């Protein structure tokens, strides 16, 4: 198998994107979500405590008869209060997850990964996924997460070992405030640590993504053939196009007024048609073998051939087929055409 050492082409990247191969770190999404939820809960917690107190007060002071209908009403009321508590958290998590994914991948809608493939059920491929490099990286990330959580948990307990016994004599509200402060301190540290792990995971995902997209020289050549066409066929097409262009040029040459030569290396045929252009224009040009063919066609069609080396070179290098002569050459061309028209007039008078 050829070594894949070349970076992916834009076409390969586009095809990979259509197949669902997109650079994305799920760890980054999870870490930013955790950080956002912790920050939201820090601001939302007083409201949560207030709503929880209202729930306890509501259930404790319920004065109705306890039957199926009243029980159902209590359940509905408590569920609504719980929804009001949890809705902002879920909404924030959803918005953050969507935003982080969009920032990583851009807007994309892919259906191909959802198509069932029997190759995914192959036990050999499954074993490769279980014991491959990606599985090892995921295991290392999970171990790091467990170590991070364990470290910060032990650190919080160790720093407050003398405080915990004193909580037995404190009021419930004070204990809740103190413990929630410790939990938020630990949550902030864990969220920031997870963000560092996510950044490392993003770098790994980027490396793995680029590695999987690498191409061999043969793949690049094959892609070029598919995009630009087979060089042999393309060469044949260009050859036919040149032949057709040559035939058209030789047909147009028959209507020329004069052919200016070098005398053998260059040949440029001019036509002056005021109904088409306000100045003389080039109907044919060529050098070497094509110049000789232009001379031959001109002789066959009784077109005047004039030798003017500097003018022939200038017209060949500066004027393309179908273009009028530039202003700096117009005087020299006008003198040539004036001579040709006088010569043609004499020819017609002699023939008459």
C-alpha positions as a LaTeX table, in Angstrom:
\begin{tabular}{lrrr}
\hline
Residue & $x$ (\AA) & $y$ (\AA) & $z$ (\AA) \\
\hline
Unk1 & 0.00 & 0.00 & 0.00 \\
Unk2 & 1.32 & 3.43 & $-0.95$ \\
Unk3 & 2.38 & 5.72 & 1.87 \\
Unk4 & $-0.13$ & 8.45 & 2.61 \\
Unk5 & 2.07 & 11.44 & 3.33 \\
Unk6 & 0.38 & 14.29 & 1.46 \\
Unk7 & $-2.22$ & 16.59 & 3.05 \\
Unk8 & $-5.79$ & 16.21 & 1.83 \\
Unk9 & $-6.97$ & 18.23 & $-1.15$ \\
Unk10 & $-10.04$ & 20.49 & $-0.88$ \\
Unk11 & $-12.06$ & 17.92 & $-2.88$ \\
Unk12 & $-11.08$ & 15.12 & $-0.46$ \\
Unk13 & $-12.05$ & 17.30 & 2.51 \\
Unk14 & $-15.41$ & 18.11 & 0.96 \\
Unk15 & $-16.14$ & 14.44 & 0.27 \\
Unk16 & $-15.11$ & 13.50 & 3.82 \\
Unk17 & $-17.43$ & 16.16 & 5.20 \\
Unk18 & $-20.34$ & 14.73 & 3.21 \\
Unk19 & $-19.59$ & 11.32 & 4.75 \\
Unk20 & $-19.65$ & 12.74 & 8.27 \\
Unk21 & $-15.88$ & 12.91 & 8.80 \\
Unk22 & $-15.76$ & 16.25 & 10.60 \\
Unk23 & $-13.22$ & 17.71 & 12.98 \\
Unk24 & $-15.00$ & 17.87 & 16.33 \\
Unk25 & $-14.13$ & 17.29 & 19.99 \\
Unk26 & $-17.03$ & 16.05 & 22.08 \\
Unk27 & $-14.93$ & 16.72 & 25.17 \\
Unk28 & $-14.80$ & 20.41 & 24.30 \\
Unk29 & $-18.58$ & 20.55 & 24.02 \\
Unk30 & $-19.02$ & 18.77 & 27.37 \\
Unk31 & $-16.45$ & 20.95 & 29.15 \\
Unk32 & $-17.97$ & 24.23 & 27.94 \\
Unk33 & $-21.45$ & 22.95 & 28.84 \\
Unk34 & $-20.26$ & 22.06 & 32.37 \\
Unk35 & $-18.65$ & 25.48 & 32.76 \\
Unk36 & $-21.83$ & 27.23 & 31.58 \\
Unk37 & $-24.09$ & 25.17 & 33.86 \\
Unk38 & $-21.90$ & 25.83 & 36.89 \\
Unk39 & $-21.94$ & 29.56 & 36.15 \\
Unk40 & $-25.71$ & 29.57 & 35.64 \\
Unk41 & $-26.36$ & 27.60 & 38.83 \\
Unk42 & $-24.19$ & 30.05 & 40.77 \\
Unk43 & $-26.59$ & 32.84 & 39.80 \\
Unk44 & $-29.74$ & 30.71 & 39.75 \\
Unk45 & $-29.23$ & 28.95 & 43.09 \\
Unk46 & $-31.02$ & 31.57 & 45.31 \\
Unk47 & $-34.06$ & 31.27 & 43.07 \\
Unk48 & $-33.83$ & 27.46 & 43.27 \\
Unk49 & $-33.76$ & 27.54 & 47.08 \\
Unk50 & $-36.72$ & 29.91 & 47.12 \\
Unk51 & $-38.78$ & 27.68 & 44.84 \\
Unk52 & $-37.84$ & 24.58 & 46.86 \\
Unk53 & $-38.93$ & 26.35 & 50.05 \\
Unk54 & $-42.21$ & 27.25 & 48.37 \\
Unk55 & $-42.74$ & 23.60 & 47.42 \\
Unk56 & $-42.16$ & 22.41 & 51.01 \\
Unk57 & $-44.41$ & 25.17 & 52.36 \\
Unk58 & $-47.10$ & 24.33 & 49.81 \\
Unk59 & $-47.13$ & 20.62 & 50.66 \\
Unk60 & $-46.92$ & 21.22 & 54.42 \\
Unk61 & $-49.76$ & 23.72 & 54.47 \\
Unk62 & $-52.02$ & 21.87 & 52.02 \\
Unk63 & $-55.46$ & 22.11 & 53.60 \\
Unk64 & $-57.56$ & 20.07 & 51.16 \\
Unk65 & $-58.73$ & 16.51 & 51.53 \\
Unk66 & $-56.20$ & 13.95 & 50.39 \\
Unk67 & $-57.89$ & 12.07 & 47.60 \\
Unk68 & $-56.96$ & 11.09 & 44.07 \\
Unk69 & $-58.01$ & 14.43 & 42.59 \\
Unk70 & $-56.18$ & 16.55 & 45.20 \\
Unk71 & $-53.10$ & 14.33 & 44.99 \\
Unk72 & $-53.05$ & 14.77 & 41.24 \\
Unk73 & $-53.27$ & 18.56 & 41.67 \\
Unk74 & $-50.34$ & 18.53 & 44.10 \\
Unk75 & $-48.26$ & 16.45 & 41.71 \\
Unk76 & $-49.03$ & 18.85 & 38.83 \\
Unk77 & $-48.13$ & 21.92 & 40.91 \\
Unk78 & $-44.89$ & 20.42 & 42.18 \\
Unk79 & $-43.94$ & 19.22 & 38.69 \\
Unk80 & $-44.53$ & 22.71 & 37.31 \\
Unk81 & $-42.30$ & 24.24 & 39.99 \\
Unk82 & $-39.58$ & 21.65 & 39.26 \\
Unk83 & $-39.85$ & 22.46 & 35.56 \\
Unk84 & $-39.37$ & 26.17 & 36.31 \\
Unk85 & $-36.28$ & 25.26 & 38.32 \\
Unk86 & $-34.72$ & 22.96 & 35.73 \\
Unk87 & $-35.83$ & 24.63 & 32.46 \\
Unk88 & $-33.18$ & 27.42 & 32.45 \\
Unk89 & $-30.44$ & 24.86 & 33.12 \\
Unk90 & $-31.56$ & 22.57 & 30.30 \\
Unk91 & $-32.07$ & 25.52 & 27.94 \\
Unk92 & $-28.60$ & 26.88 & 28.69 \\
Unk93 & $-27.04$ & 23.44 & 28.17 \\
Unk94 & $-28.85$ & 23.05 & 24.84 \\
Unk95 & $-27.85$ & 26.49 & 23.57 \\
Unk96 & $-24.22$ & 26.09 & 24.63 \\
Unk97 & $-23.94$ & 22.61 & 23.09 \\
Unk98 & $-25.44$ & 23.84 & 19.82 \\
Unk99 & $-23.17$ & 26.92 & 19.71 \\
Unk100 & $-19.97$ & 24.99 & 20.47 \\
Unk101 & $-20.76$ & 22.35 & 17.85 \\
Unk102 & $-21.52$ & 25.01 & 15.24 \\
Unk103 & $-18.25$ & 26.81 & 16.05 \\
Unk104 & $-16.34$ & 23.55 & 15.61 \\
Unk105 & $-17.99$ & 22.14 & 12.51 \\
Unk106 & $-19.94$ & 24.98 & 10.93 \\
Unk107 & $-23.49$ & 24.49 & 9.67 \\
Unk108 & $-23.77$ & 20.97 & 8.32 \\
Unk109 & $-26.57$ & 18.50 & 7.65 \\
Unk110 & $-25.43$ & 14.97 & 6.88 \\
Unk111 & $-27.61$ & 11.93 & 6.21 \\
Unk112 & $-25.01$ & 9.39 & 5.09 \\
Unk113 & $-23.86$ & 8.40 & 8.62 \\
Unk114 & $-27.48$ & 7.47 & 9.41 \\
Unk115 & $-27.61$ & 4.92 & 6.58 \\
Unk116 & $-27.25$ & 1.37 & 7.98 \\
Unk117 & $-24.00$ & $-0.35$ & 7.03 \\
Unk118 & $-23.36$ & $-4.05$ & 7.59 \\
Unk119 & $-19.63$ & $-3.34$ & 7.91 \\
Unk120 & $-20.33$ & $-1.78$ & 11.29 \\
Unk121 & $-21.55$ & $-5.16$ & 12.49 \\
Unk122 & $-18.27$ & $-6.82$ & 11.54 \\
Unk123 & $-16.77$ & $-8.27$ & 14.78 \\
Unk124 & $-13.22$ & $-7.79$ & 13.46 \\
Unk125 & $-13.81$ & $-4.09$ & 12.87 \\
Unk126 & $-15.52$ & $-3.86$ & 16.25 \\
Unk127 & $-12.48$ & $-5.41$ & 17.94 \\
Unk128 & $-10.23$ & $-2.90$ & 16.18 \\
Unk129 & $-12.35$ & $-0.06$ & 17.54 \\
Unk130 & $-12.30$ & $-1.54$ & 21.04 \\
Unk131 & $-8.53$ & $-2.02$ & 21.16 \\
Unk132 & $-7.37$ & 0.68 & 18.79 \\
Unk133 & $-5.66$ & 4.00 & 19.45 \\
Unk134 & $-8.95$ & 5.88 & 19.81 \\
Unk135 & $-10.15$ & 3.45 & 22.50 \\
Unk136 & $-6.86$ & 3.91 & 24.37 \\
Unk137 & $-7.17$ & 7.71 & 24.16 \\
Unk138 & $-10.77$ & 7.57 & 25.45 \\
Unk139 & $-9.63$ & 5.36 & 28.34 \\
Unk140 & $-6.87$ & 7.80 & 29.24 \\
Unk141 & $-9.32$ & 10.72 & 29.13 \\
Unk142 & $-11.75$ & 8.88 & 31.42 \\
Unk143 & $-8.98$ & 8.06 & 33.90 \\
Unk144 & $-7.84$ & 11.68 & 33.90 \\
Unk145 & $-11.39$ & 12.82 & 34.63 \\
Unk146 & $-11.71$ & 10.39 & 37.53 \\
Unk147 & $-8.33$ & 11.51 & 38.92 \\
Unk148 & $-9.31$ & 15.19 & 38.57 \\
Unk149 & $-12.61$ & 14.70 & 40.39 \\
Unk150 & $-10.95$ & 12.58 & 43.08 \\
Unk151 & $-8.13$ & 15.06 & 43.58 \\
Unk152 & $-10.37$ & 18.08 & 44.03 \\
Unk153 & $-12.79$ & 16.13 & 46.24 \\
Unk154 & $-9.96$ & 15.00 & 48.53 \\
Unk155 & $-8.49$ & 18.50 & 48.51 \\
Unk156 & $-11.82$ & 20.05 & 49.61 \\
Unk157 & $-12.27$ & 17.46 & 52.37 \\
Unk158 & $-8.68$ & 17.84 & 53.58 \\
Unk159 & $-8.87$ & 21.64 & 53.76 \\
Unk160 & $-12.18$ & 21.60 & 55.67 \\
Unk161 & $-11.63$ & 18.55 & 57.88 \\
Unk162 & $-11.79$ & 20.72 & 61.00 \\
Unk163 & $-14.93$ & 22.53 & 59.87 \\
Unk164 & $-17.19$ & 19.55 & 59.14 \\
Unk165 & $-17.65$ & 18.49 & 62.83 \\
Unk166 & $-18.72$ & 22.04 & 63.68 \\
Unk167 & $-21.58$ & 21.83 & 61.16 \\
Unk168 & $-23.45$ & 19.55 & 63.57 \\
Unk169 & $-24.19$ & 22.52 & 65.80 \\
Unk170 & $-24.95$ & 24.98 & 62.98 \\
Unk171 & $-28.35$ & 25.82 & 61.59 \\
Unk172 & $-29.59$ & 24.02 & 58.49 \\
Unk173 & $-29.50$ & 27.18 & 56.39 \\
Unk174 & $-25.91$ & 27.96 & 57.38 \\
Unk175 & $-24.83$ & 24.39 & 56.68 \\
Unk176 & $-26.50$ & 24.44 & 53.25 \\
Unk177 & $-24.82$ & 27.73 & 52.33 \\
Unk178 & $-21.42$ & 26.49 & 53.48 \\
Unk179 & $-21.68$ & 23.13 & 51.70 \\
Unk180 & $-23.03$ & 24.69 & 48.51 \\
Unk181 & $-20.05$ & 27.06 & 48.52 \\
Unk182 & $-17.67$ & 24.11 & 48.77 \\
Unk183 & $-19.51$ & 22.29 & 46.00 \\
Unk184 & $-19.35$ & 25.30 & 43.70 \\
Unk185 & $-15.65$ & 25.77 & 44.45 \\
Unk186 & $-15.01$ & 22.15 & 43.53 \\
Unk187 & $-17.29$ & 22.40 & 40.47 \\
Unk188 & $-15.41$ & 25.45 & 39.15 \\
Unk189 & $-12.06$ & 23.69 & 39.51 \\
Unk190 & $-13.34$ & 20.50 & 37.89 \\
Unk191 & $-14.92$ & 22.43 & 35.00 \\
Unk192 & $-11.68$ & 24.35 & 34.33 \\
Unk193 & $-9.64$ & 21.14 & 34.53 \\
Unk194 & $-12.04$ & 19.47 & 32.10 \\
Unk195 & $-11.60$ & 22.44 & 29.78 \\
Unk196 & $-7.83$ & 21.82 & 29.74 \\
Unk197 & $-8.46$ & 18.13 & 28.99 \\
Unk198 & $-10.88$ & 19.16 & 26.24 \\
Unk199 & $-8.27$ & 21.44 & 24.66 \\
Unk200 & $-5.79$ & 18.55 & 24.61 \\
Unk201 & $-8.49$ & 16.31 & 23.13 \\
Unk202 & $-9.21$ & 18.89 & 20.42 \\
Unk203 & $-5.54$ & 18.89 & 19.42 \\
Unk204 & $-5.60$ & 15.07 & 19.29 \\
Unk205 & $-8.81$ & 15.07 & 17.23 \\
Unk206 & $-7.25$ & 17.56 & 14.83 \\
Unk207 & $-4.13$ & 15.37 & 14.46 \\
Unk208 & $-6.21$ & 12.22 & 13.99 \\
Unk209 & $-8.52$ & 13.96 & 11.49 \\
Unk210 & $-5.62$ & 15.18 & 9.37 \\
Unk211 & $-3.88$ & 11.78 & 9.58 \\
Unk212 & $-6.99$ & 9.95 & 8.34 \\
Unk213 & $-7.41$ & 12.36 & 5.44 \\
Unk214 & $-3.83$ & 12.08 & 4.18 \\
Unk215 & $-3.46$ & 10.99 & 0.57 \\
Unk216 & $-0.92$ & 9.02 & $-1.39$ \\
Unk217 & 0.59 & 10.30 & $-4.60$ \\
Unk218 & $-1.50$ & 7.78 & $-6.56$ \\
Unk219 & $-4.72$ & 9.07 & $-4.93$ \\
Unk220 & $-3.83$ & 12.64 & $-5.84$ \\
Unk221 & $-3.15$ & 11.63 & $-9.44$ \\
Unk222 & $-6.43$ & 9.70 & $-9.62$ \\
Unk223 & $-8.35$ & 12.66 & $-8.20$ \\
Unk224 & $-6.71$ & 14.95 & $-10.73$ \\
Unk225 & $-7.79$ & 12.62 & $-13.53$ \\
Unk226 & $-11.36$ & 12.58 & $-12.25$ \\
Unk227 & $-11.43$ & 16.36 & $-11.86$ \\
Unk228 & $-9.49$ & 17.49 & $-14.91$ \\
Unk229 & $-9.95$ & 14.42 & $-17.09$ \\
Unk230 & $-7.45$ & 11.87 & $-18.36$ \\
Unk231 & $-4.34$ & 13.74 & $-19.69$ \\
Unk232 & $-4.31$ & 11.59 & $-22.85$ \\
Unk233 & $-7.97$ & 12.29 & $-23.62$ \\
Unk234 & $-7.52$ & 15.93 & $-22.68$ \\
Unk235 & $-4.53$ & 16.14 & $-25.04$ \\
Unk236 & $-6.57$ & 14.65 & $-27.87$ \\
Unk237 & $-9.38$ & 17.13 & $-27.26$ \\
Unk238 & $-6.95$ & 20.06 & $-27.31$ \\
Unk239 & $-5.39$ & 18.70 & $-30.50$ \\
Unk240 & $-8.79$ & 18.54 & $-32.20$ \\
Unk241 & $-9.64$ & 22.02 & $-30.98$ \\
Unk242 & $-6.40$ & 23.34 & $-32.46$ \\
Unk243 & $-7.13$ & 21.62 & $-35.77$ \\
Unk244 & $-10.64$ & 23.09 & $-35.89$ \\
Unk245 & $-9.31$ & 26.53 & $-35.02$ \\
Unk246 & $-6.68$ & 26.17 & $-37.74$ \\
Unk247 & $-9.32$ & 25.26 & $-40.34$ \\
Unk248 & $-11.46$ & 28.26 & $-39.34$ \\
Unk249 & $-8.42$ & 30.53 & $-39.53$ \\
Unk250 & $-7.52$ & 29.26 & $-43.00$ \\
Unk251 & $-11.07$ & 29.86 & $-44.18$ \\
Unk252 & $-11.03$ & 33.40 & $-42.80$ \\
Unk253 & $-7.63$ & 33.90 & $-44.42$ \\
Unk254 & $-9.20$ & 33.62 & $-47.87$ \\
Unk255 & $-11.01$ & 36.93 & $-47.23$ \\
Unk256 & $-7.85$ & 38.79 & $-46.16$ \\
Unk257 & $-6.59$ & 41.92 & $-47.95$ \\
Unk258 & $-2.87$ & 41.39 & $-47.33$ \\
Unk259 & $-0.42$ & 39.00 & $-45.70$ \\
Unk260 & 2.61 & 40.59 & $-44.05$ \\
Unk261 & 5.61 & 38.26 & $-43.68$ \\
Unk262 & 9.06 & 38.09 & $-42.08$ \\
Unk263 & 9.44 & 36.53 & $-44.79$ \\
Unk264 & 9.31 & 32.87 & $-43.66$ \\
Unk265 & 9.29 & 32.88 & $-39.87$ \\
Unk266 & 6.17 & 35.04 & $-39.34$ \\
Unk267 & 3.03 & 35.69 & $-41.35$ \\
Unk268 & 0.05 & 37.89 & $-40.35$ \\
Unk269 & $-3.05$ & 38.30 & $-42.51$ \\
Unk270 & $-5.05$ & 41.54 & $-42.25$ \\
Unk271 & $-8.58$ & 42.47 & $-43.32$ \\
Unk272 & $-10.09$ & 45.94 & $-43.49$ \\
Unk273 & $-13.89$ & 45.86 & $-43.25$ \\
Unk274 & $-15.46$ & 49.14 & $-42.08$ \\
Unk275 & $-18.82$ & 47.40 & $-41.58$ \\
Unk276 & $-17.27$ & 45.13 & $-38.96$ \\
Unk277 & $-14.42$ & 47.12 & $-37.34$ \\
Unk278 & $-13.28$ & 50.75 & $-37.61$ \\
Unk279 & $-9.67$ & 49.61 & $-38.14$ \\
Unk280 & $-7.90$ & 46.68 & $-39.85$ \\
Unk281 & $-7.95$ & 43.45 & $-37.87$ \\
Unk282 & $-6.02$ & 40.16 & $-37.85$ \\
Unk283 & $-7.74$ & 37.20 & $-39.51$ \\
Unk284 & $-4.79$ & 34.77 & $-39.40$ \\
Unk285 & $-1.29$ & 34.59 & $-37.99$ \\
Unk286 & 1.43 & 32.03 & $-37.43$ \\
Unk287 & 5.13 & 31.30 & $-37.42$ \\
Unk288 & 7.42 & 28.79 & $-39.09$ \\
Unk289 & 5.32 & 25.95 & $-40.59$ \\
Unk290 & 1.99 & 27.77 & $-40.06$ \\
Unk291 & 3.48 & 30.90 & $-41.62$ \\
Unk292 & 4.40 & 28.91 & $-44.71$ \\
Unk293 & 0.84 & 27.49 & $-44.90$ \\
Unk294 & $-0.58$ & 31.01 & $-44.64$ \\
Unk295 & 1.65 & 32.11 & $-47.55$ \\
Unk296 & 0.53 & 29.11 & $-49.59$ \\
Unk297 & $-3.17$ & 29.80 & $-49.04$ \\
Unk298 & $-2.61$ & 33.48 & $-49.81$ \\
Unk299 & $-0.92$ & 32.62 & $-53.11$ \\
Unk300 & $-3.75$ & 30.24 & $-54.02$ \\
Unk301 & $-6.33$ & 33.00 & $-53.43$ \\
Unk302 & $-4.32$ & 35.83 & $-55.08$ \\
Unk303 & $-3.86$ & 37.70 & $-51.80$ \\
Unk304 & $-1.05$ & 40.25 & $-51.80$ \\
Unk305 & 1.99 & 39.12 & $-49.78$ \\
Unk306 & 4.30 & 41.86 & $-48.51$ \\
Unk307 & 7.58 & 41.43 & $-46.69$ \\
Unk308 & 7.97 & 43.76 & $-43.70$ \\
Unk309 & 10.01 & 42.14 & $-40.94$ \\
Unk310 & 9.48 & 44.62 & $-38.05$ \\
Unk311 & 5.77 & 45.03 & $-38.78$ \\
Unk312 & 5.22 & 41.27 & $-39.08$ \\
Unk313 & 6.97 & 40.66 & $-35.75$ \\
Unk314 & 5.05 & 43.46 & $-33.99$ \\
Unk315 & 1.68 & 42.33 & $-35.30$ \\
Unk316 & 2.36 & 38.70 & $-34.36$ \\
Unk317 & 3.42 & 39.50 & $-30.79$ \\
Unk318 & 0.91 & 42.28 & $-30.01$ \\
Unk319 & $-2.34$ & 41.42 & $-31.79$ \\
Unk320 & $-4.48$ & 38.30 & $-31.32$ \\
Unk321 & $-6.85$ & 36.77 & $-33.85$ \\
Unk322 & $-9.92$ & 38.92 & $-34.36$ \\
Unk323 & $-8.35$ & 42.00 & $-32.73$ \\
Unk324 & $-7.78$ & 45.32 & $-34.46$ \\
Unk325 & $-4.26$ & 46.65 & $-34.87$ \\
Unk326 & $-3.14$ & 48.98 & $-32.03$ \\
Unk327 & $-2.73$ & 52.70 & $-32.55$ \\
Unk328 & 1.09 & 52.64 & $-32.63$ \\
Unk329 & 1.02 & 50.26 & $-35.61$ \\
Unk330 & $-1.91$ & 51.82 & $-37.42$ \\
Unk331 & 0.21 & 54.21 & $-39.56$ \\
Unk332 & 2.46 & 51.40 & $-40.85$ \\
Unk333 & $-0.54$ & 49.16 & $-41.54$ \\
Unk334 & $-2.38$ & 52.01 & $-43.28$ \\
Unk335 & 0.58 & 52.54 & $-45.63$ \\
Unk336 & 0.63 & 48.83 & $-46.45$ \\
Unk337 & $-3.12$ & 48.71 & $-47.09$ \\
Unk338 & $-3.00$ & 51.86 & $-49.22$ \\
Unk339 & $-0.35$ & 50.23 & $-51.38$ \\
Unk340 & $-2.37$ & 46.98 & $-51.55$ \\
Unk341 & $-5.56$ & 48.80 & $-52.54$ \\
Unk342 & $-3.70$ & 50.70 & $-55.30$ \\
Unk343 & $-2.16$ & 47.44 & $-56.47$ \\
Unk344 & $-5.54$ & 45.67 & $-56.53$ \\
Unk345 & $-7.05$ & 48.60 & $-58.43$ \\
Unk346 & $-4.36$ & 48.32 & $-61.09$ \\
Unk347 & $-4.92$ & 44.58 & $-61.30$ \\
Unk348 & $-8.63$ & 45.09 & $-61.89$ \\
Unk349 & $-7.98$ & 47.74 & $-64.51$ \\
Unk350 & $-5.53$ & 45.45 & $-66.35$ \\
Unk351 & $-7.95$ & 42.54 & $-66.23$ \\
Unk352 & $-10.72$ & 44.75 & $-67.54$ \\
\hline
\end{tabular}
